[in-house]
PDB file of C-alpha atoms in Angstrom:
ATOM      1  CA  MET C 242     167.764  53.959  55.605  1.00  0.00           C
ATOM      2  CA  ARG C 243     165.307  51.994  57.763  1.00  0.00           C
ATOM      3  CA  ASN C 244     165.890  54.452  60.590  1.00  0.00           C
ATOM      4  CA  ILE C 245     165.152  57.461  58.331  1.00  0.00           C
ATOM      5  CA  VAL C 246     161.919  55.908  57.029  1.00  0.00           C
ATOM      6  CA  TYR C 247     160.865  55.134  60.588  1.00  0.00           C
ATOM      7  CA  TRP C 248     161.268  58.703  61.813  1.00  0.00           C
ATOM      8  CA  ILE C 249     159.690  60.276  58.702  1.00  0.00           C
ATOM      9  CA  LEU C 250     156.582  58.093  59.075  1.00  0.00           C
ATOM     10  CA  SER C 251     156.522  58.764  62.812  1.00  0.00           C
ATOM     11  CA  ALA C 252     156.692  62.518  62.255  1.00  0.00           C
ATOM     12  CA  PHE C 253     153.802  62.531  59.781  1.00  0.00           C
ATOM     13  CA  LEU C 254     151.687  60.303  62.003  1.00  0.00           C
ATOM     14  CA  THR C 255     152.428  62.454  65.046  1.00  0.00           C
ATOM     15  CA  LEU C 256     151.264  65.532  63.153  1.00  0.00           C
ATOM     16  CA  ALA C 257     148.072  63.793  61.991  1.00  0.00           C
ATOM     17  CA  ILE C 258     147.270  62.590  65.520  1.00  0.00           C
ATOM     18  CA  ALA C 259     147.912  66.084  66.871  1.00  0.00           C
ATOM     19  CA  VAL C 260     145.441  67.596  64.377  1.00  0.00           C
ATOM     20  CA  VAL C 261     142.660  65.156  65.328  1.00  0.00           C
ATOM     21  CA  SER C 262     143.453  65.579  69.028  1.00  0.00           C
ATOM     22  CA  LEU C 263     142.874  69.336  68.788  1.00  0.00           C
ATOM     23  CA  ARG C 264     139.168  68.559  69.368  1.00  0.00           C
ATOM     24  CA  TYR C 265     140.047  68.232  73.054  1.00  0.00           C
ATOM     25  CA  LEU C 266     141.359  71.797  73.081  1.00  0.00           C
ATOM     26  CA  THR C 267     139.265  73.731  70.568  1.00  0.00           C
ATOM     27  CA  ASN C 268     136.328  73.329  68.182  1.00  0.00           C
ATOM     28  CA  PHE C 269     137.982  75.152  65.304  1.00  0.00           C
ATOM     29  CA  TRP C 270     135.517  75.237  62.394  1.00  0.00           C
ATOM     30  CA  LEU C 271     138.116  74.340  59.759  1.00  0.00           C
ATOM     31  CA  LEU C 272     138.766  71.025  61.538  1.00  0.00           C
ATOM     32  CA  SER C 273     135.207  70.322  62.623  1.00  0.00           C
ATOM     33  CA  PHE C 274     134.481  67.938  59.758  1.00  0.00           C
ATOM     34  CA  ILE C 275     137.675  65.998  60.499  1.00  0.00           C
ATOM     35  CA  TYR C 276     136.428  65.419  64.042  1.00  0.00           C
ATOM     36  CA  SER C 277     133.434  63.538  62.605  1.00  0.00           C
ATOM     37  CA  PHE C 278     135.871  60.909  61.289  1.00  0.00           C
ATOM     38  CA  GLN C 279     137.671  60.307  64.586  1.00  0.00           C
ATOM     39  CA  ILE C 280     136.919  56.566  64.669  1.00  0.00           C
ATOM     40  CA  HIS C 281     137.918  56.063  61.032  1.00  0.00           C
ATOM     41  CA  LEU C 282     141.069  58.135  61.451  1.00  0.00           C
ATOM     42  CA  GLY C 283     141.941  56.390  64.708  1.00  0.00           C
ATOM     43  CA  LEU C 284     141.802  53.010  62.981  1.00  0.00           C
ATOM     44  CA  THR C 285     143.890  54.380  60.096  1.00  0.00           C
ATOM     45  CA  PHE C 286     146.455  55.750  62.538  1.00  0.00           C
ATOM     46  CA  ALA C 287     146.619  52.363  64.290  1.00  0.00           C
ATOM     47  CA  ALA C 288     147.280  50.640  60.959  1.00  0.00           C
ATOM     48  CA  VAL C 289     150.050  53.136  60.126  1.00  0.00           C
ATOM     49  CA  SER C 290     151.496  52.609  63.606  1.00  0.00           C
ATOM     50  CA  LEU C 291     151.775  48.890  62.881  1.00  0.00           C
ATOM     51  CA  VAL C 292     153.585  49.684  59.627  1.00  0.00           C
ATOM     52  CA  ILE C 293     155.976  51.932  61.557  1.00  0.00           C
ATOM     53  CA  LEU C 294     156.617  49.170  64.081  1.00  0.00           C
ATOM     54  CA  ALA C 295     157.260  46.732  61.234  1.00  0.00           C
ATOM     55  CA  VAL C 296     159.944  49.101  59.940  1.00  0.00           C
ATOM     56  CA  LYS C 297     161.533  49.428  63.371  1.00  0.00           C
ATOM     57  CA  ARG C 298     160.511  48.371  66.849  1.00  0.00           C
ATOM     58  CA  HIS C 299     160.820  51.406  69.082  1.00  0.00           C
ATOM     59  CA  ALA C 300     158.999  52.729  72.158  1.00  0.00           C
ATOM     60  CA  TYR C 301     157.750  55.784  70.240  1.00  0.00           C
ATOM     61  CA  GLY C 302     156.023  53.553  67.698  1.00  0.00           C
ATOM     62  CA  PHE C 303     154.203  51.738  70.493  1.00  0.00           C
ATOM     63  CA  ALA C 304     153.204  55.103  71.989  1.00  0.00           C
ATOM     64  CA  LEU C 305     151.718  56.138  68.638  1.00  0.00           C
ATOM     65  CA  LEU C 306     149.781  52.869  68.468  1.00  0.00           C
ATOM     66  CA  LEU C 307     148.422  53.382  71.989  1.00  0.00           C
ATOM     67  CA  VAL C 308     147.271  56.940  71.268  1.00  0.00           C
ATOM     68  CA  SER C 309     145.650  55.800  68.002  1.00  0.00           C
ATOM     69  CA  LEU C 310     143.702  53.100  69.834  1.00  0.00           C
ATOM     70  CA  LEU C 311     142.660  55.572  72.529  1.00  0.00           C
ATOM     71  CA  LEU C 312     141.313  57.980  69.895  1.00  0.00           C
ATOM     72  CA  THR C 313     139.350  55.134  68.312  1.00  0.00           C
ATOM     73  CA  ALA C 314     137.987  53.882  71.624  1.00  0.00           C
ATOM     74  CA  HIS C 315     136.945  57.343  72.775  1.00  0.00           C
ATOM     75  CA  GLY C 316     135.148  57.926  69.484  1.00  0.00           C
ATOM     76  CA  ALA C 317     133.119  54.751  70.065  1.00  0.00           C
ATOM     77  CA  ILE C 318     132.389  55.781  73.655  1.00  0.00           C
ATOM     78  CA  MET C 319     131.160  59.178  72.482  1.00  0.00           C
ATOM     79  CA  LEU C 320     128.711  57.544  70.082  1.00  0.00           C
ATOM     80  CA  ARG C 321     127.269  55.511  72.950  1.00  0.00           C
ATOM     81  CA  GLU C 322     126.731  58.635  75.077  1.00  0.00           C
ATOM     82  CA  PHE C 323     123.578  59.541  73.150  1.00  0.00           C
ATOM     83  CA  ALA C 324     122.210  56.013  72.770  1.00  0.00           C
ATOM     84  CA  GLU C 325     118.592  55.317  73.639  1.00  0.00           C
ATOM     85  CA  ASP C 326     117.823  52.871  76.423  1.00  0.00           C
ATOM     86  CA  ASP C 327     115.953  49.750  75.357  1.00  0.00           C
ATOM     87  CA  ARG C 328     112.337  50.870  75.477  1.00  0.00           C
ATOM     88  CA  GLY C 329     109.087  49.869  73.911  1.00  0.00           C
ATOM     89  CA  THR C 330     110.128  46.363  72.901  1.00  0.00           C
ATOM     90  CA  GLY C 331     107.022  44.636  71.617  1.00  0.00           C
ATOM     91  CA  THR C 332     105.038  47.874  71.838  1.00  0.00           C
ATOM     92  CA  VAL C 333     103.138  49.116  68.820  1.00  0.00           C
ATOM     93  CA  PRO C 334     104.929  52.284  67.599  1.00  0.00           C
ATOM     94  CA  LEU C 335     103.114  55.570  68.018  1.00  0.00           C
ATOM     95  CA  PHE C 336     104.244  56.738  64.559  1.00  0.00           C
ATOM     96  CA  ARG C 337     106.856  56.293  61.842  1.00  0.00           C
ATOM     97  CA  LEU C 338     109.021  59.072  60.392  1.00  0.00           C
ATOM     98  CA  MET C 339     111.241  59.179  57.320  1.00  0.00           C
ATOM     99  CA  SER C 340     114.004  61.723  56.741  1.00  0.00           C
ATOM    100  CA  PHE C 341     115.813  61.961  53.401  1.00  0.00           C
ATOM    101  CA  ASN C 342     118.020  64.478  51.598  1.00  0.00           C
ATOM    102  CA  VAL C 343     116.811  64.088  48.006  1.00  0.00           C
ATOM    103  CA  ALA C 344     119.761  66.079  46.532  1.00  0.00           C
ATOM    104  CA  ILE C 345     118.989  69.316  44.753  1.00  0.00           C
ATOM    105  CA  ASP C 346     119.979  68.081  41.268  1.00  0.00           C
ATOM    106  CA  ASN C 347     118.500  64.576  41.503  1.00  0.00           C
ATOM    107  CA  TRP C 348     115.784  65.134  38.884  1.00  0.00           C
ATOM    108  CA  LYS C 349     116.127  61.848  37.001  1.00  0.00           C
ATOM    109  CA  ASN C 350     115.223  59.826  40.092  1.00  0.00           C
ATOM    110  CA  SER C 351     112.331  62.016  41.219  1.00  0.00           C
ATOM    111  CA  THR C 352     109.627  59.546  40.145  1.00  0.00           C
ATOM    112  CA  ALA C 353     111.300  56.676  41.996  1.00  0.00           C
ATOM    113  CA  ILE C 354     111.729  58.850  45.088  1.00  0.00           C
ATOM    114  CA  ALA C 355     108.047  59.814  45.089  1.00  0.00           C
ATOM    115  CA  ASP C 356     107.132  56.135  44.716  1.00  0.00           C
ATOM    116  CA  MET C 357     109.418  55.245  47.622  1.00  0.00           C
ATOM    117  CA  VAL C 358     107.898  57.917  49.875  1.00  0.00           C
ATOM    118  CA  ILE C 359     104.374  56.715  49.156  1.00  0.00           C
ATOM    119  CA  ALA C 360     105.328  53.058  49.729  1.00  0.00           C
ATOM    120  CA  SER C 361     107.203  53.788  52.979  1.00  0.00           C
ATOM    121  CA  ASN C 362     104.099  53.747  55.179  1.00  0.00           C
ATOM    122  CA  ALA C 363     105.643  56.635  57.123  1.00  0.00           C
ATOM    123  CA  ASP C 364     103.237  58.885  58.994  1.00  0.00           C
ATOM    124  CA  VAL C 365     105.525  61.894  58.572  1.00  0.00           C
ATOM    125  CA  VAL C 366     108.167  62.451  55.888  1.00  0.00           C
ATOM    126  CA  ASN C 367     110.953  65.029  56.140  1.00  0.00           C
ATOM    127  CA  LEU C 368     112.453  65.759  52.713  1.00  0.00           C
ATOM    128  CA  LEU C 369     115.424  68.074  52.214  1.00  0.00           C
ATOM    129  CA  GLU C 370     116.561  69.636  48.925  1.00  0.00           C
ATOM    130  CA  ALA C 371     113.144  68.554  47.669  1.00  0.00           C
ATOM    131  CA  LYS C 372     113.066  70.622  44.461  1.00  0.00           C
ATOM    132  CA  PRO C 373     113.271  67.541  42.174  1.00  0.00           C
ATOM    133  CA  LEU C 374     109.878  66.442  43.544  1.00  0.00           C
ATOM    134  CA  THR C 375     108.168  69.594  42.244  1.00  0.00           C
ATOM    135  CA  PHE C 376     106.284  67.728  39.506  1.00  0.00           C
ATOM    136  CA  HIS C 377     105.175  64.943  41.850  1.00  0.00           C
ATOM    137  CA  LEU C 378     103.666  67.083  44.609  1.00  0.00           C
ATOM    138  CA  GLN C 379     100.030  66.496  43.763  1.00  0.00           C
ATOM    139  CA  ARG C 380     100.575  62.744  43.815  1.00  0.00           C
ATOM    140  CA  LEU C 381     102.322  63.002  47.182  1.00  0.00           C
ATOM    141  CA  PHE C 382      99.593  65.261  48.580  1.00  0.00           C
ATOM    142  CA  LYS C 383      96.954  62.627  47.871  1.00  0.00           C
ATOM    143  CA  VAL C 384      98.684  60.317  50.358  1.00  0.00           C
ATOM    144  CA  TYR C 385      99.977  63.104  52.607  1.00  0.00           C
ATOM    145  CA  PRO C 386      97.258  65.762  52.575  1.00  0.00           C
ATOM    146  CA  TYR C 387      99.106  68.009  55.041  1.00  0.00           C
ATOM    147  CA  HIS C 388     102.393  69.592  54.094  1.00  0.00           C
ATOM    148  CA  ILE C 389     104.809  72.401  54.928  1.00  0.00           C
ATOM    149  CA  GLY C 390     107.004  73.828  52.168  1.00  0.00           C
ATOM    150  CA  CYS C 391     106.927  73.895  48.358  1.00  0.00           C
ATOM    151  CA  ASP C 392     103.943  76.277  48.410  1.00  0.00           C
ATOM    152  CA  ASN C 393     105.255  78.662  45.760  1.00  0.00           C
ATOM    153  CA  GLY C 394     106.782  76.411  43.117  1.00  0.00           C
ATOM    154  CA  LYS C 395     110.240  74.967  42.894  1.00  0.00           C
ATOM    155  CA  ASP C 396     111.965  78.120  44.165  1.00  0.00           C
ATOM    156  CA  SER C 397     110.417  77.547  47.604  1.00  0.00           C
ATOM    157  CA  CYS C 398     110.889  73.792  47.502  1.00  0.00           C
ATOM    158  CA  ASP C 399     113.855  73.144  49.766  1.00  0.00           C
ATOM    159  CA  THR C 400     112.509  71.553  52.959  1.00  0.00           C
ATOM    160  CA  LEU C 401     109.231  69.667  52.508  1.00  0.00           C
ATOM    161  CA  VAL C 402     107.471  68.050  55.478  1.00  0.00           C
ATOM    162  CA  LEU C 403     104.588  65.726  54.660  1.00  0.00           C
ATOM    163  CA  SER C 404     102.063  64.347  57.132  1.00  0.00           C
ATOM    164  CA  LYS C 405      99.040  62.071  57.056  1.00  0.00           C
ATOM    165  CA  ARG C 406      97.616  63.952  60.044  1.00  0.00           C
ATOM    166  CA  PRO C 407      96.942  67.680  60.388  1.00  0.00           C
ATOM    167  CA  PHE C 408      99.488  70.034  61.910  1.00  0.00           C
ATOM    168  CA  ALA C 409      98.336  71.650  65.147  1.00  0.00           C
ATOM    169  CA  ILE C 410     101.196  74.143  64.922  1.00  0.00           C
ATOM    170  CA  ARG C 411     103.482  74.908  61.958  1.00  0.00           C
ATOM    171  CA  GLN C 412     106.343  77.332  61.500  1.00  0.00           C
ATOM    172  CA  VAL C 413     109.101  77.886  58.943  1.00  0.00           C
ATOM    173  CA  ALA C 414     112.156  79.884  59.990  1.00  0.00           C
ATOM    174  CA  SER C 415     115.789  80.482  59.131  1.00  0.00           C
ATOM    175  CA  ILE C 416     118.787  79.447  61.191  1.00  0.00           C
ATOM    176  CA  GLY C 417     122.055  81.246  60.749  1.00  0.00           C
ATOM    177  CA  SER C 418     122.654  83.819  58.053  1.00  0.00           C
ATOM    178  CA  LEU C 419     123.802  81.740  55.073  1.00  0.00           C
ATOM    179  CA  ARG C 420     120.563  80.118  53.874  1.00  0.00           C
ATOM    180  CA  LYS C 421     116.865  80.763  54.447  1.00  0.00           C
ATOM    181  CA  ASP C 422     113.938  78.637  55.611  1.00  0.00           C
ATOM    182  CA  ARG C 423     115.900  75.558  56.625  1.00  0.00           C
ATOM    183  CA  LEU C 424     114.136  75.107  59.962  1.00  0.00           C
ATOM    184  CA  VAL C 425     110.605  73.706  60.136  1.00  0.00           C
ATOM    185  CA  ALA C 426     108.785  73.217  63.442  1.00  0.00           C
ATOM    186  CA  ALA C 427     105.363  71.603  63.726  1.00  0.00           C
ATOM    187  CA  SER C 428     103.244  69.516  66.052  1.00  0.00           C
ATOM    188  CA  VAL C 429     101.002  66.595  65.192  1.00  0.00           C
ATOM    189  CA  ASP C 430      98.449  64.695  67.259  1.00  0.00           C
ATOM    190  CA  PHE C 431      98.920  60.936  67.102  1.00  0.00           C
ATOM    191  CA  GLY C 432      95.917  59.333  68.780  1.00  0.00           C
ATOM    192  CA  GLY C 433      95.702  61.925  71.530  1.00  0.00           C
ATOM    193  CA  GLN C 434      99.474  62.310  71.958  1.00  0.00           C
ATOM    194  CA  THR C 435     100.945  65.577  70.708  1.00  0.00           C
ATOM    195  CA  VAL C 436     104.423  65.240  69.225  1.00  0.00           C
ATOM    196  CA  ASN C 437     106.650  68.145  68.235  1.00  0.00           C
ATOM    197  CA  LEU C 438     108.509  67.698  64.950  1.00  0.00           C
ATOM    198  CA  VAL C 439     111.539  69.774  63.997  1.00  0.00           C
ATOM    199  CA  SER C 440     113.394  69.539  60.686  1.00  0.00           C
ATOM    200  CA  ALA C 441     116.823  71.132  60.285  1.00  0.00           C
ATOM    201  CA  HIS C 442     119.302  71.331  57.420  1.00  0.00           C
ATOM    202  CA  LEU C 443     122.718  72.576  58.506  1.00  0.00           C
ATOM    203  CA  THR C 444     125.548  74.022  56.453  1.00  0.00           C
ATOM    204  CA  LYS C 445     128.748  72.024  55.987  1.00  0.00           C
ATOM    205  CA  PRO C 446     130.984  72.612  59.025  1.00  0.00           C
ATOM    206  CA  TYR C 447     133.968  73.795  56.972  1.00  0.00           C
ATOM    207  CA  PHE C 448     132.018  76.760  55.551  1.00  0.00           C
ATOM    208  CA  ASP C 449     133.567  79.220  57.982  1.00  0.00           C
ATOM    209  CA  ASP C 450     131.657  79.252  61.298  1.00  0.00           C
ATOM    210  CA  TYR C 451     128.159  79.286  59.762  1.00  0.00           C
ATOM    211  CA  GLN C 452     127.238  75.899  61.230  1.00  0.00           C
ATOM    212  CA  ILE C 453     128.087  77.069  64.751  1.00  0.00           C
ATOM    213  CA  GLU C 454     125.752  80.027  64.252  1.00  0.00           C
ATOM    214  CA  GLU C 455     123.031  77.709  62.943  1.00  0.00           C
ATOM    215  CA  LEU C 456     123.381  75.369  65.906  1.00  0.00           C
ATOM    216  CA  GLU C 457     123.027  78.288  68.310  1.00  0.00           C
ATOM    217  CA  ASP C 458     119.793  79.355  66.590  1.00  0.00           C
ATOM    218  CA  LEU C 459     118.553  75.762  66.507  1.00  0.00           C
ATOM    219  CA  SER C 460     119.208  75.336  70.223  1.00  0.00           C
ATOM    220  CA  LYS C 461     117.235  78.489  70.990  1.00  0.00           C
ATOM    221  CA  ALA C 462     114.338  77.188  68.898  1.00  0.00           C
ATOM    222  CA  LEU C 463     114.398  73.854  70.739  1.00  0.00           C
ATOM    223  CA  ASP C 464     114.473  75.673  74.090  1.00  0.00           C
ATOM    224  CA  ALA C 465     111.022  77.020  73.223  1.00  0.00           C
ATOM    225  CA  ILE C 466     109.554  73.550  72.718  1.00  0.00           C
ATOM    226  CA  SER C 467     108.313  71.342  75.542  1.00  0.00           C
ATOM    227  CA  GLY C 468     106.974  67.807  75.450  1.00  0.00           C
ATOM    228  CA  PRO C 469     107.803  64.914  73.108  1.00  0.00           C
ATOM    229  CA  LEU C 470     110.218  66.071  70.412  1.00  0.00           C
ATOM    230  CA  VAL C 471     111.738  64.672  67.212  1.00  0.00           C
ATOM    231  CA  LEU C 472     114.646  66.465  65.556  1.00  0.00           C
ATOM    232  CA  SER C 473     115.591  65.143  62.132  1.00  0.00           C
ATOM    233  CA  GLY C 474     117.486  66.258  59.071  1.00  0.00           C
ATOM    234  CA  ASP C 475     120.862  66.689  57.427  1.00  0.00           C
ATOM    235  CA  PHE C 476     123.448  67.965  59.915  1.00  0.00           C
ATOM    236  CA  ASN C 477     126.507  67.469  57.690  1.00  0.00           C
ATOM    237  CA  SER C 478     128.346  66.304  60.813  1.00  0.00           C
ATOM    238  CA  SER C 479     128.590  63.202  62.940  1.00  0.00           C
ATOM    239  CA  SER C 480     127.174  62.944  66.463  1.00  0.00           C
ATOM    240  CA  ILE C 481     130.753  62.950  67.777  1.00  0.00           C
ATOM    241  CA  ALA C 482     131.562  66.373  66.320  1.00  0.00           C
ATOM    242  CA  PRO C 483     131.995  68.681  69.338  1.00  0.00           C
ATOM    243  CA  SER C 484     129.383  71.211  68.175  1.00  0.00           C
ATOM    244  CA  ILE C 485     126.749  68.498  67.625  1.00  0.00           C
ATOM    245  CA  GLN C 486     127.600  66.932  70.972  1.00  0.00           C
ATOM    246  CA  ALA C 487     127.028  70.260  72.697  1.00  0.00           C
ATOM    247  CA  LEU C 488     123.553  70.523  71.148  1.00  0.00           C
ATOM    248  CA  LEU C 489     122.613  66.951  72.081  1.00  0.00           C
ATOM    249  CA  ARG C 490     123.740  67.379  75.678  1.00  0.00           C
ATOM    250  CA  LYS C 491     121.999  70.702  76.167  1.00  0.00           C
ATOM    251  CA  GLN C 492     118.737  69.510  74.618  1.00  0.00           C
ATOM    252  CA  LYS C 493     118.891  65.993  76.139  1.00  0.00           C
ATOM    253  CA  LEU C 494     118.475  64.353  72.740  1.00  0.00           C
ATOM    254  CA  LYS C 495     118.993  60.646  72.105  1.00  0.00           C
ATOM    255  CA  THR C 496     119.264  58.328  69.104  1.00  0.00           C
ATOM    256  CA  MET C 497     119.918  54.672  68.347  1.00  0.00           C
ATOM    257  CA  ALA C 498     123.512  53.481  68.522  1.00  0.00           C
ATOM    258  CA  PRO C 499     125.239  52.764  66.325  1.00  0.00           C
ATOM    259  CA  GLU C 500     123.538  55.182  63.949  1.00  0.00           C
ATOM    260  CA  PRO C 501     123.272  53.951  60.347  1.00  0.00           C
ATOM    261  CA  ALA C 502     125.949  55.495  58.112  1.00  0.00           C
ATOM    262  CA  THR C 503     124.454  57.887  55.572  1.00  0.00           C
ATOM    263  CA  TRP C 504     127.517  59.350  53.811  1.00  0.00           C
ATOM    264  CA  PRO C 505     129.515  58.923  51.660  1.00  0.00           C
ATOM    265  CA  ILE C 506     127.354  56.577  49.630  1.00  0.00           C
ATOM    266  CA  ALA C 507     130.355  54.682  48.226  1.00  0.00           C
ATOM    267  CA  ALA C 508     131.450  53.720  51.748  1.00  0.00           C
ATOM    268  CA  GLY C 509     128.137  52.022  52.538  1.00  0.00           C
ATOM    269  CA  ARG C 510     127.895  50.842  56.147  1.00  0.00           C
ATOM    270  CA  PHE C 511     131.509  51.932  56.732  1.00  0.00           C
ATOM    271  CA  GLY C 512     130.740  55.629  56.234  1.00  0.00           C
ATOM    272  CA  ILE C 513     129.554  58.050  58.912  1.00  0.00           C
ATOM    273  CA  ALA C 514     126.140  59.272  60.002  1.00  0.00           C
ATOM    274  CA  ILE C 515     125.695  62.917  59.046  1.00  0.00           C
ATOM    275  CA  ASP C 516     121.914  62.606  58.688  1.00  0.00           C
ATOM    276  CA  HIS C 517     120.195  62.079  62.010  1.00  0.00           C
ATOM    277  CA  ILE C 518     116.926  61.410  63.789  1.00  0.00           C
ATOM    278  CA  PHE C 519     116.968  62.377  67.461  1.00  0.00           C
ATOM    279  CA  ALA C 520     114.259  62.188  70.122  1.00  0.00           C
ATOM    280  CA  ARG C 521     113.744  63.880  73.477  1.00  0.00           C
ATOM    281  CA  ALA C 522     111.940  62.235  76.376  1.00  0.00           C
ATOM    282  CA  PRO C 523     109.231  61.268  76.936  1.00  0.00           C
ATOM    283  CA  LEU C 524     109.524  60.281  73.267  1.00  0.00           C
ATOM    284  CA  HIS C 525     111.905  57.405  72.466  1.00  0.00           C
ATOM    285  CA  LEU C 526     113.144  55.744  69.308  1.00  0.00           C
ATOM    286  CA  THR C 527     112.472  52.028  69.052  1.00  0.00           C
ATOM    287  CA  SER C 528     114.071  51.545  65.626  1.00  0.00           C
ATOM    288  CA  LEU C 529     116.297  53.498  63.252  1.00  0.00           C
ATOM    289  CA  LYS C 530     117.171  52.097  59.838  1.00  0.00           C
ATOM    290  CA  ARG C 531     118.815  53.270  56.656  1.00  0.00           C
ATOM    291  CA  LEU C 532     116.676  53.189  53.520  1.00  0.00           C
ATOM    292  CA  ASP C 533     117.608  50.345  51.181  1.00  0.00           C
ATOM    293  CA  ASP C 534     118.273  52.585  48.158  1.00  0.00           C
ATOM    294  CA  ASN C 535     119.681  56.120  48.041  1.00  0.00           C
ATOM    295  CA  LEU C 536     117.980  56.596  44.624  1.00  0.00           C
ATOM    296  CA  GLY C 537     120.671  58.835  43.179  1.00  0.00           C
ATOM    297  CA  SER C 538     121.113  61.037  46.250  1.00  0.00           C
ATOM    298  CA  ASN C 539     124.531  61.578  47.797  1.00  0.00           C
ATOM    299  CA  HIS C 540     122.938  60.763  51.184  1.00  0.00           C
ATOM    300  CA  SER C 541     121.155  57.682  52.468  1.00  0.00           C
ATOM    301  CA  GLY C 542     117.736  58.257  53.976  1.00  0.00           C
ATOM    302  CA  LEU C 543     116.517  57.115  57.394  1.00  0.00           C
ATOM    303  CA  ILE C 544     113.281  55.755  58.769  1.00  0.00           C
ATOM    304  CA  ALA C 545     112.473  55.537  62.474  1.00  0.00           C
ATOM    305  CA  GLU C 546     109.695  54.449  64.804  1.00  0.00           C
ATOM    306  CA  PHE C 547     108.817  55.944  68.181  1.00  0.00           C
ATOM    307  CA  VAL C 548     106.977  55.285  71.422  1.00  0.00           C
ATOM    308  CA  VAL C 549     106.085  57.629  74.275  1.00  0.00           C
ATOM    309  CA  ASP C 550     106.867  56.784  77.879  1.00  0.00           C
ATOM    310  CA  LYS C 551     103.648  55.979  79.698  1.00  0.00           C
ATOM    311  CA  SER C 552     104.742  58.262  82.488  1.00  0.00           C
ATOM    312  CA  GLY C 553     105.460  61.100  80.007  1.00  0.00           C
ATOM    313  CA  GLU C 554     103.219  64.110  79.863  1.00  0.00           C
ATOM    314  CA  THR C 555     101.608  65.358  76.682  1.00  0.00           C
ATOM    315  CA  ALA C 556     102.619  68.916  75.899  1.00  0.00           C
ATOM    316  CA  PRO C 557     102.245  70.858  72.665  1.00  0.00           C
ATOM    317  CA  ALA C 558     104.903  73.107  71.196  1.00  0.00           C
ATOM    318  CA  ARG C 559     105.117  76.626  72.515  1.00  0.00           C
TER     319      ARG C 559
END
């Protein structure tokens, strides 16, 4: 009986490891979301491997444990690939940015969210699924007199970018073919330094191959931007998902590692980061923190501070 249990558990674990390991062969959209959990799954596989070895000590059980640990270790290494170098320690930040997915049906917490935005002291705020803030816009606009989005009532209130400083350039566009107006590009002058700000809201990766299409469009949009760049928003995928990795490598984007977990809320710090704030040189993140309260959203928000390399050149968006 012990032998049968051993081989049944080993077979199921082998299949599970094989599914996660497919990332090294193909970026199949149906499995893309699973790839975001590689570290969590690797640790789970290691724990199951120990159970298998407790049932019966056998070389195959040790092989499963080794592969599980390798998957976990490589996931951690991949997260470090896009980590910022230590820069700007002790330097006054150039600006502060908040990014938060409000959640489209989060009406009952809208007042608290507006209060939180105003109290954040952020220079720029990127709000996604912002419709619940419809009745608080005028209050927000008093603190943030410059905005993009929510110009035609709640039906146009999906992405809302707020700024204390005027936009030199502003553009709203669509990425992919599933949803409209989920890409906002703008530039803001912070004390003589022009910074390009891009907000993106991507589709869930298991919705066919829509996210791949969106990432292709996003990459083309970023190709047209030179100079200091911030990319923030809800990507619905971790930085270790192959499609997100491809974007980060091509666009030379960096973030703080480890990124704060933003989903699922119930998992707290043990979840994964599917909401991101990235920067491209000469702009660099000096801090990246999760907001203390998700205020009824199914995502945690982020707030980050930035500096510009002294040797970096100022260049506006094209």
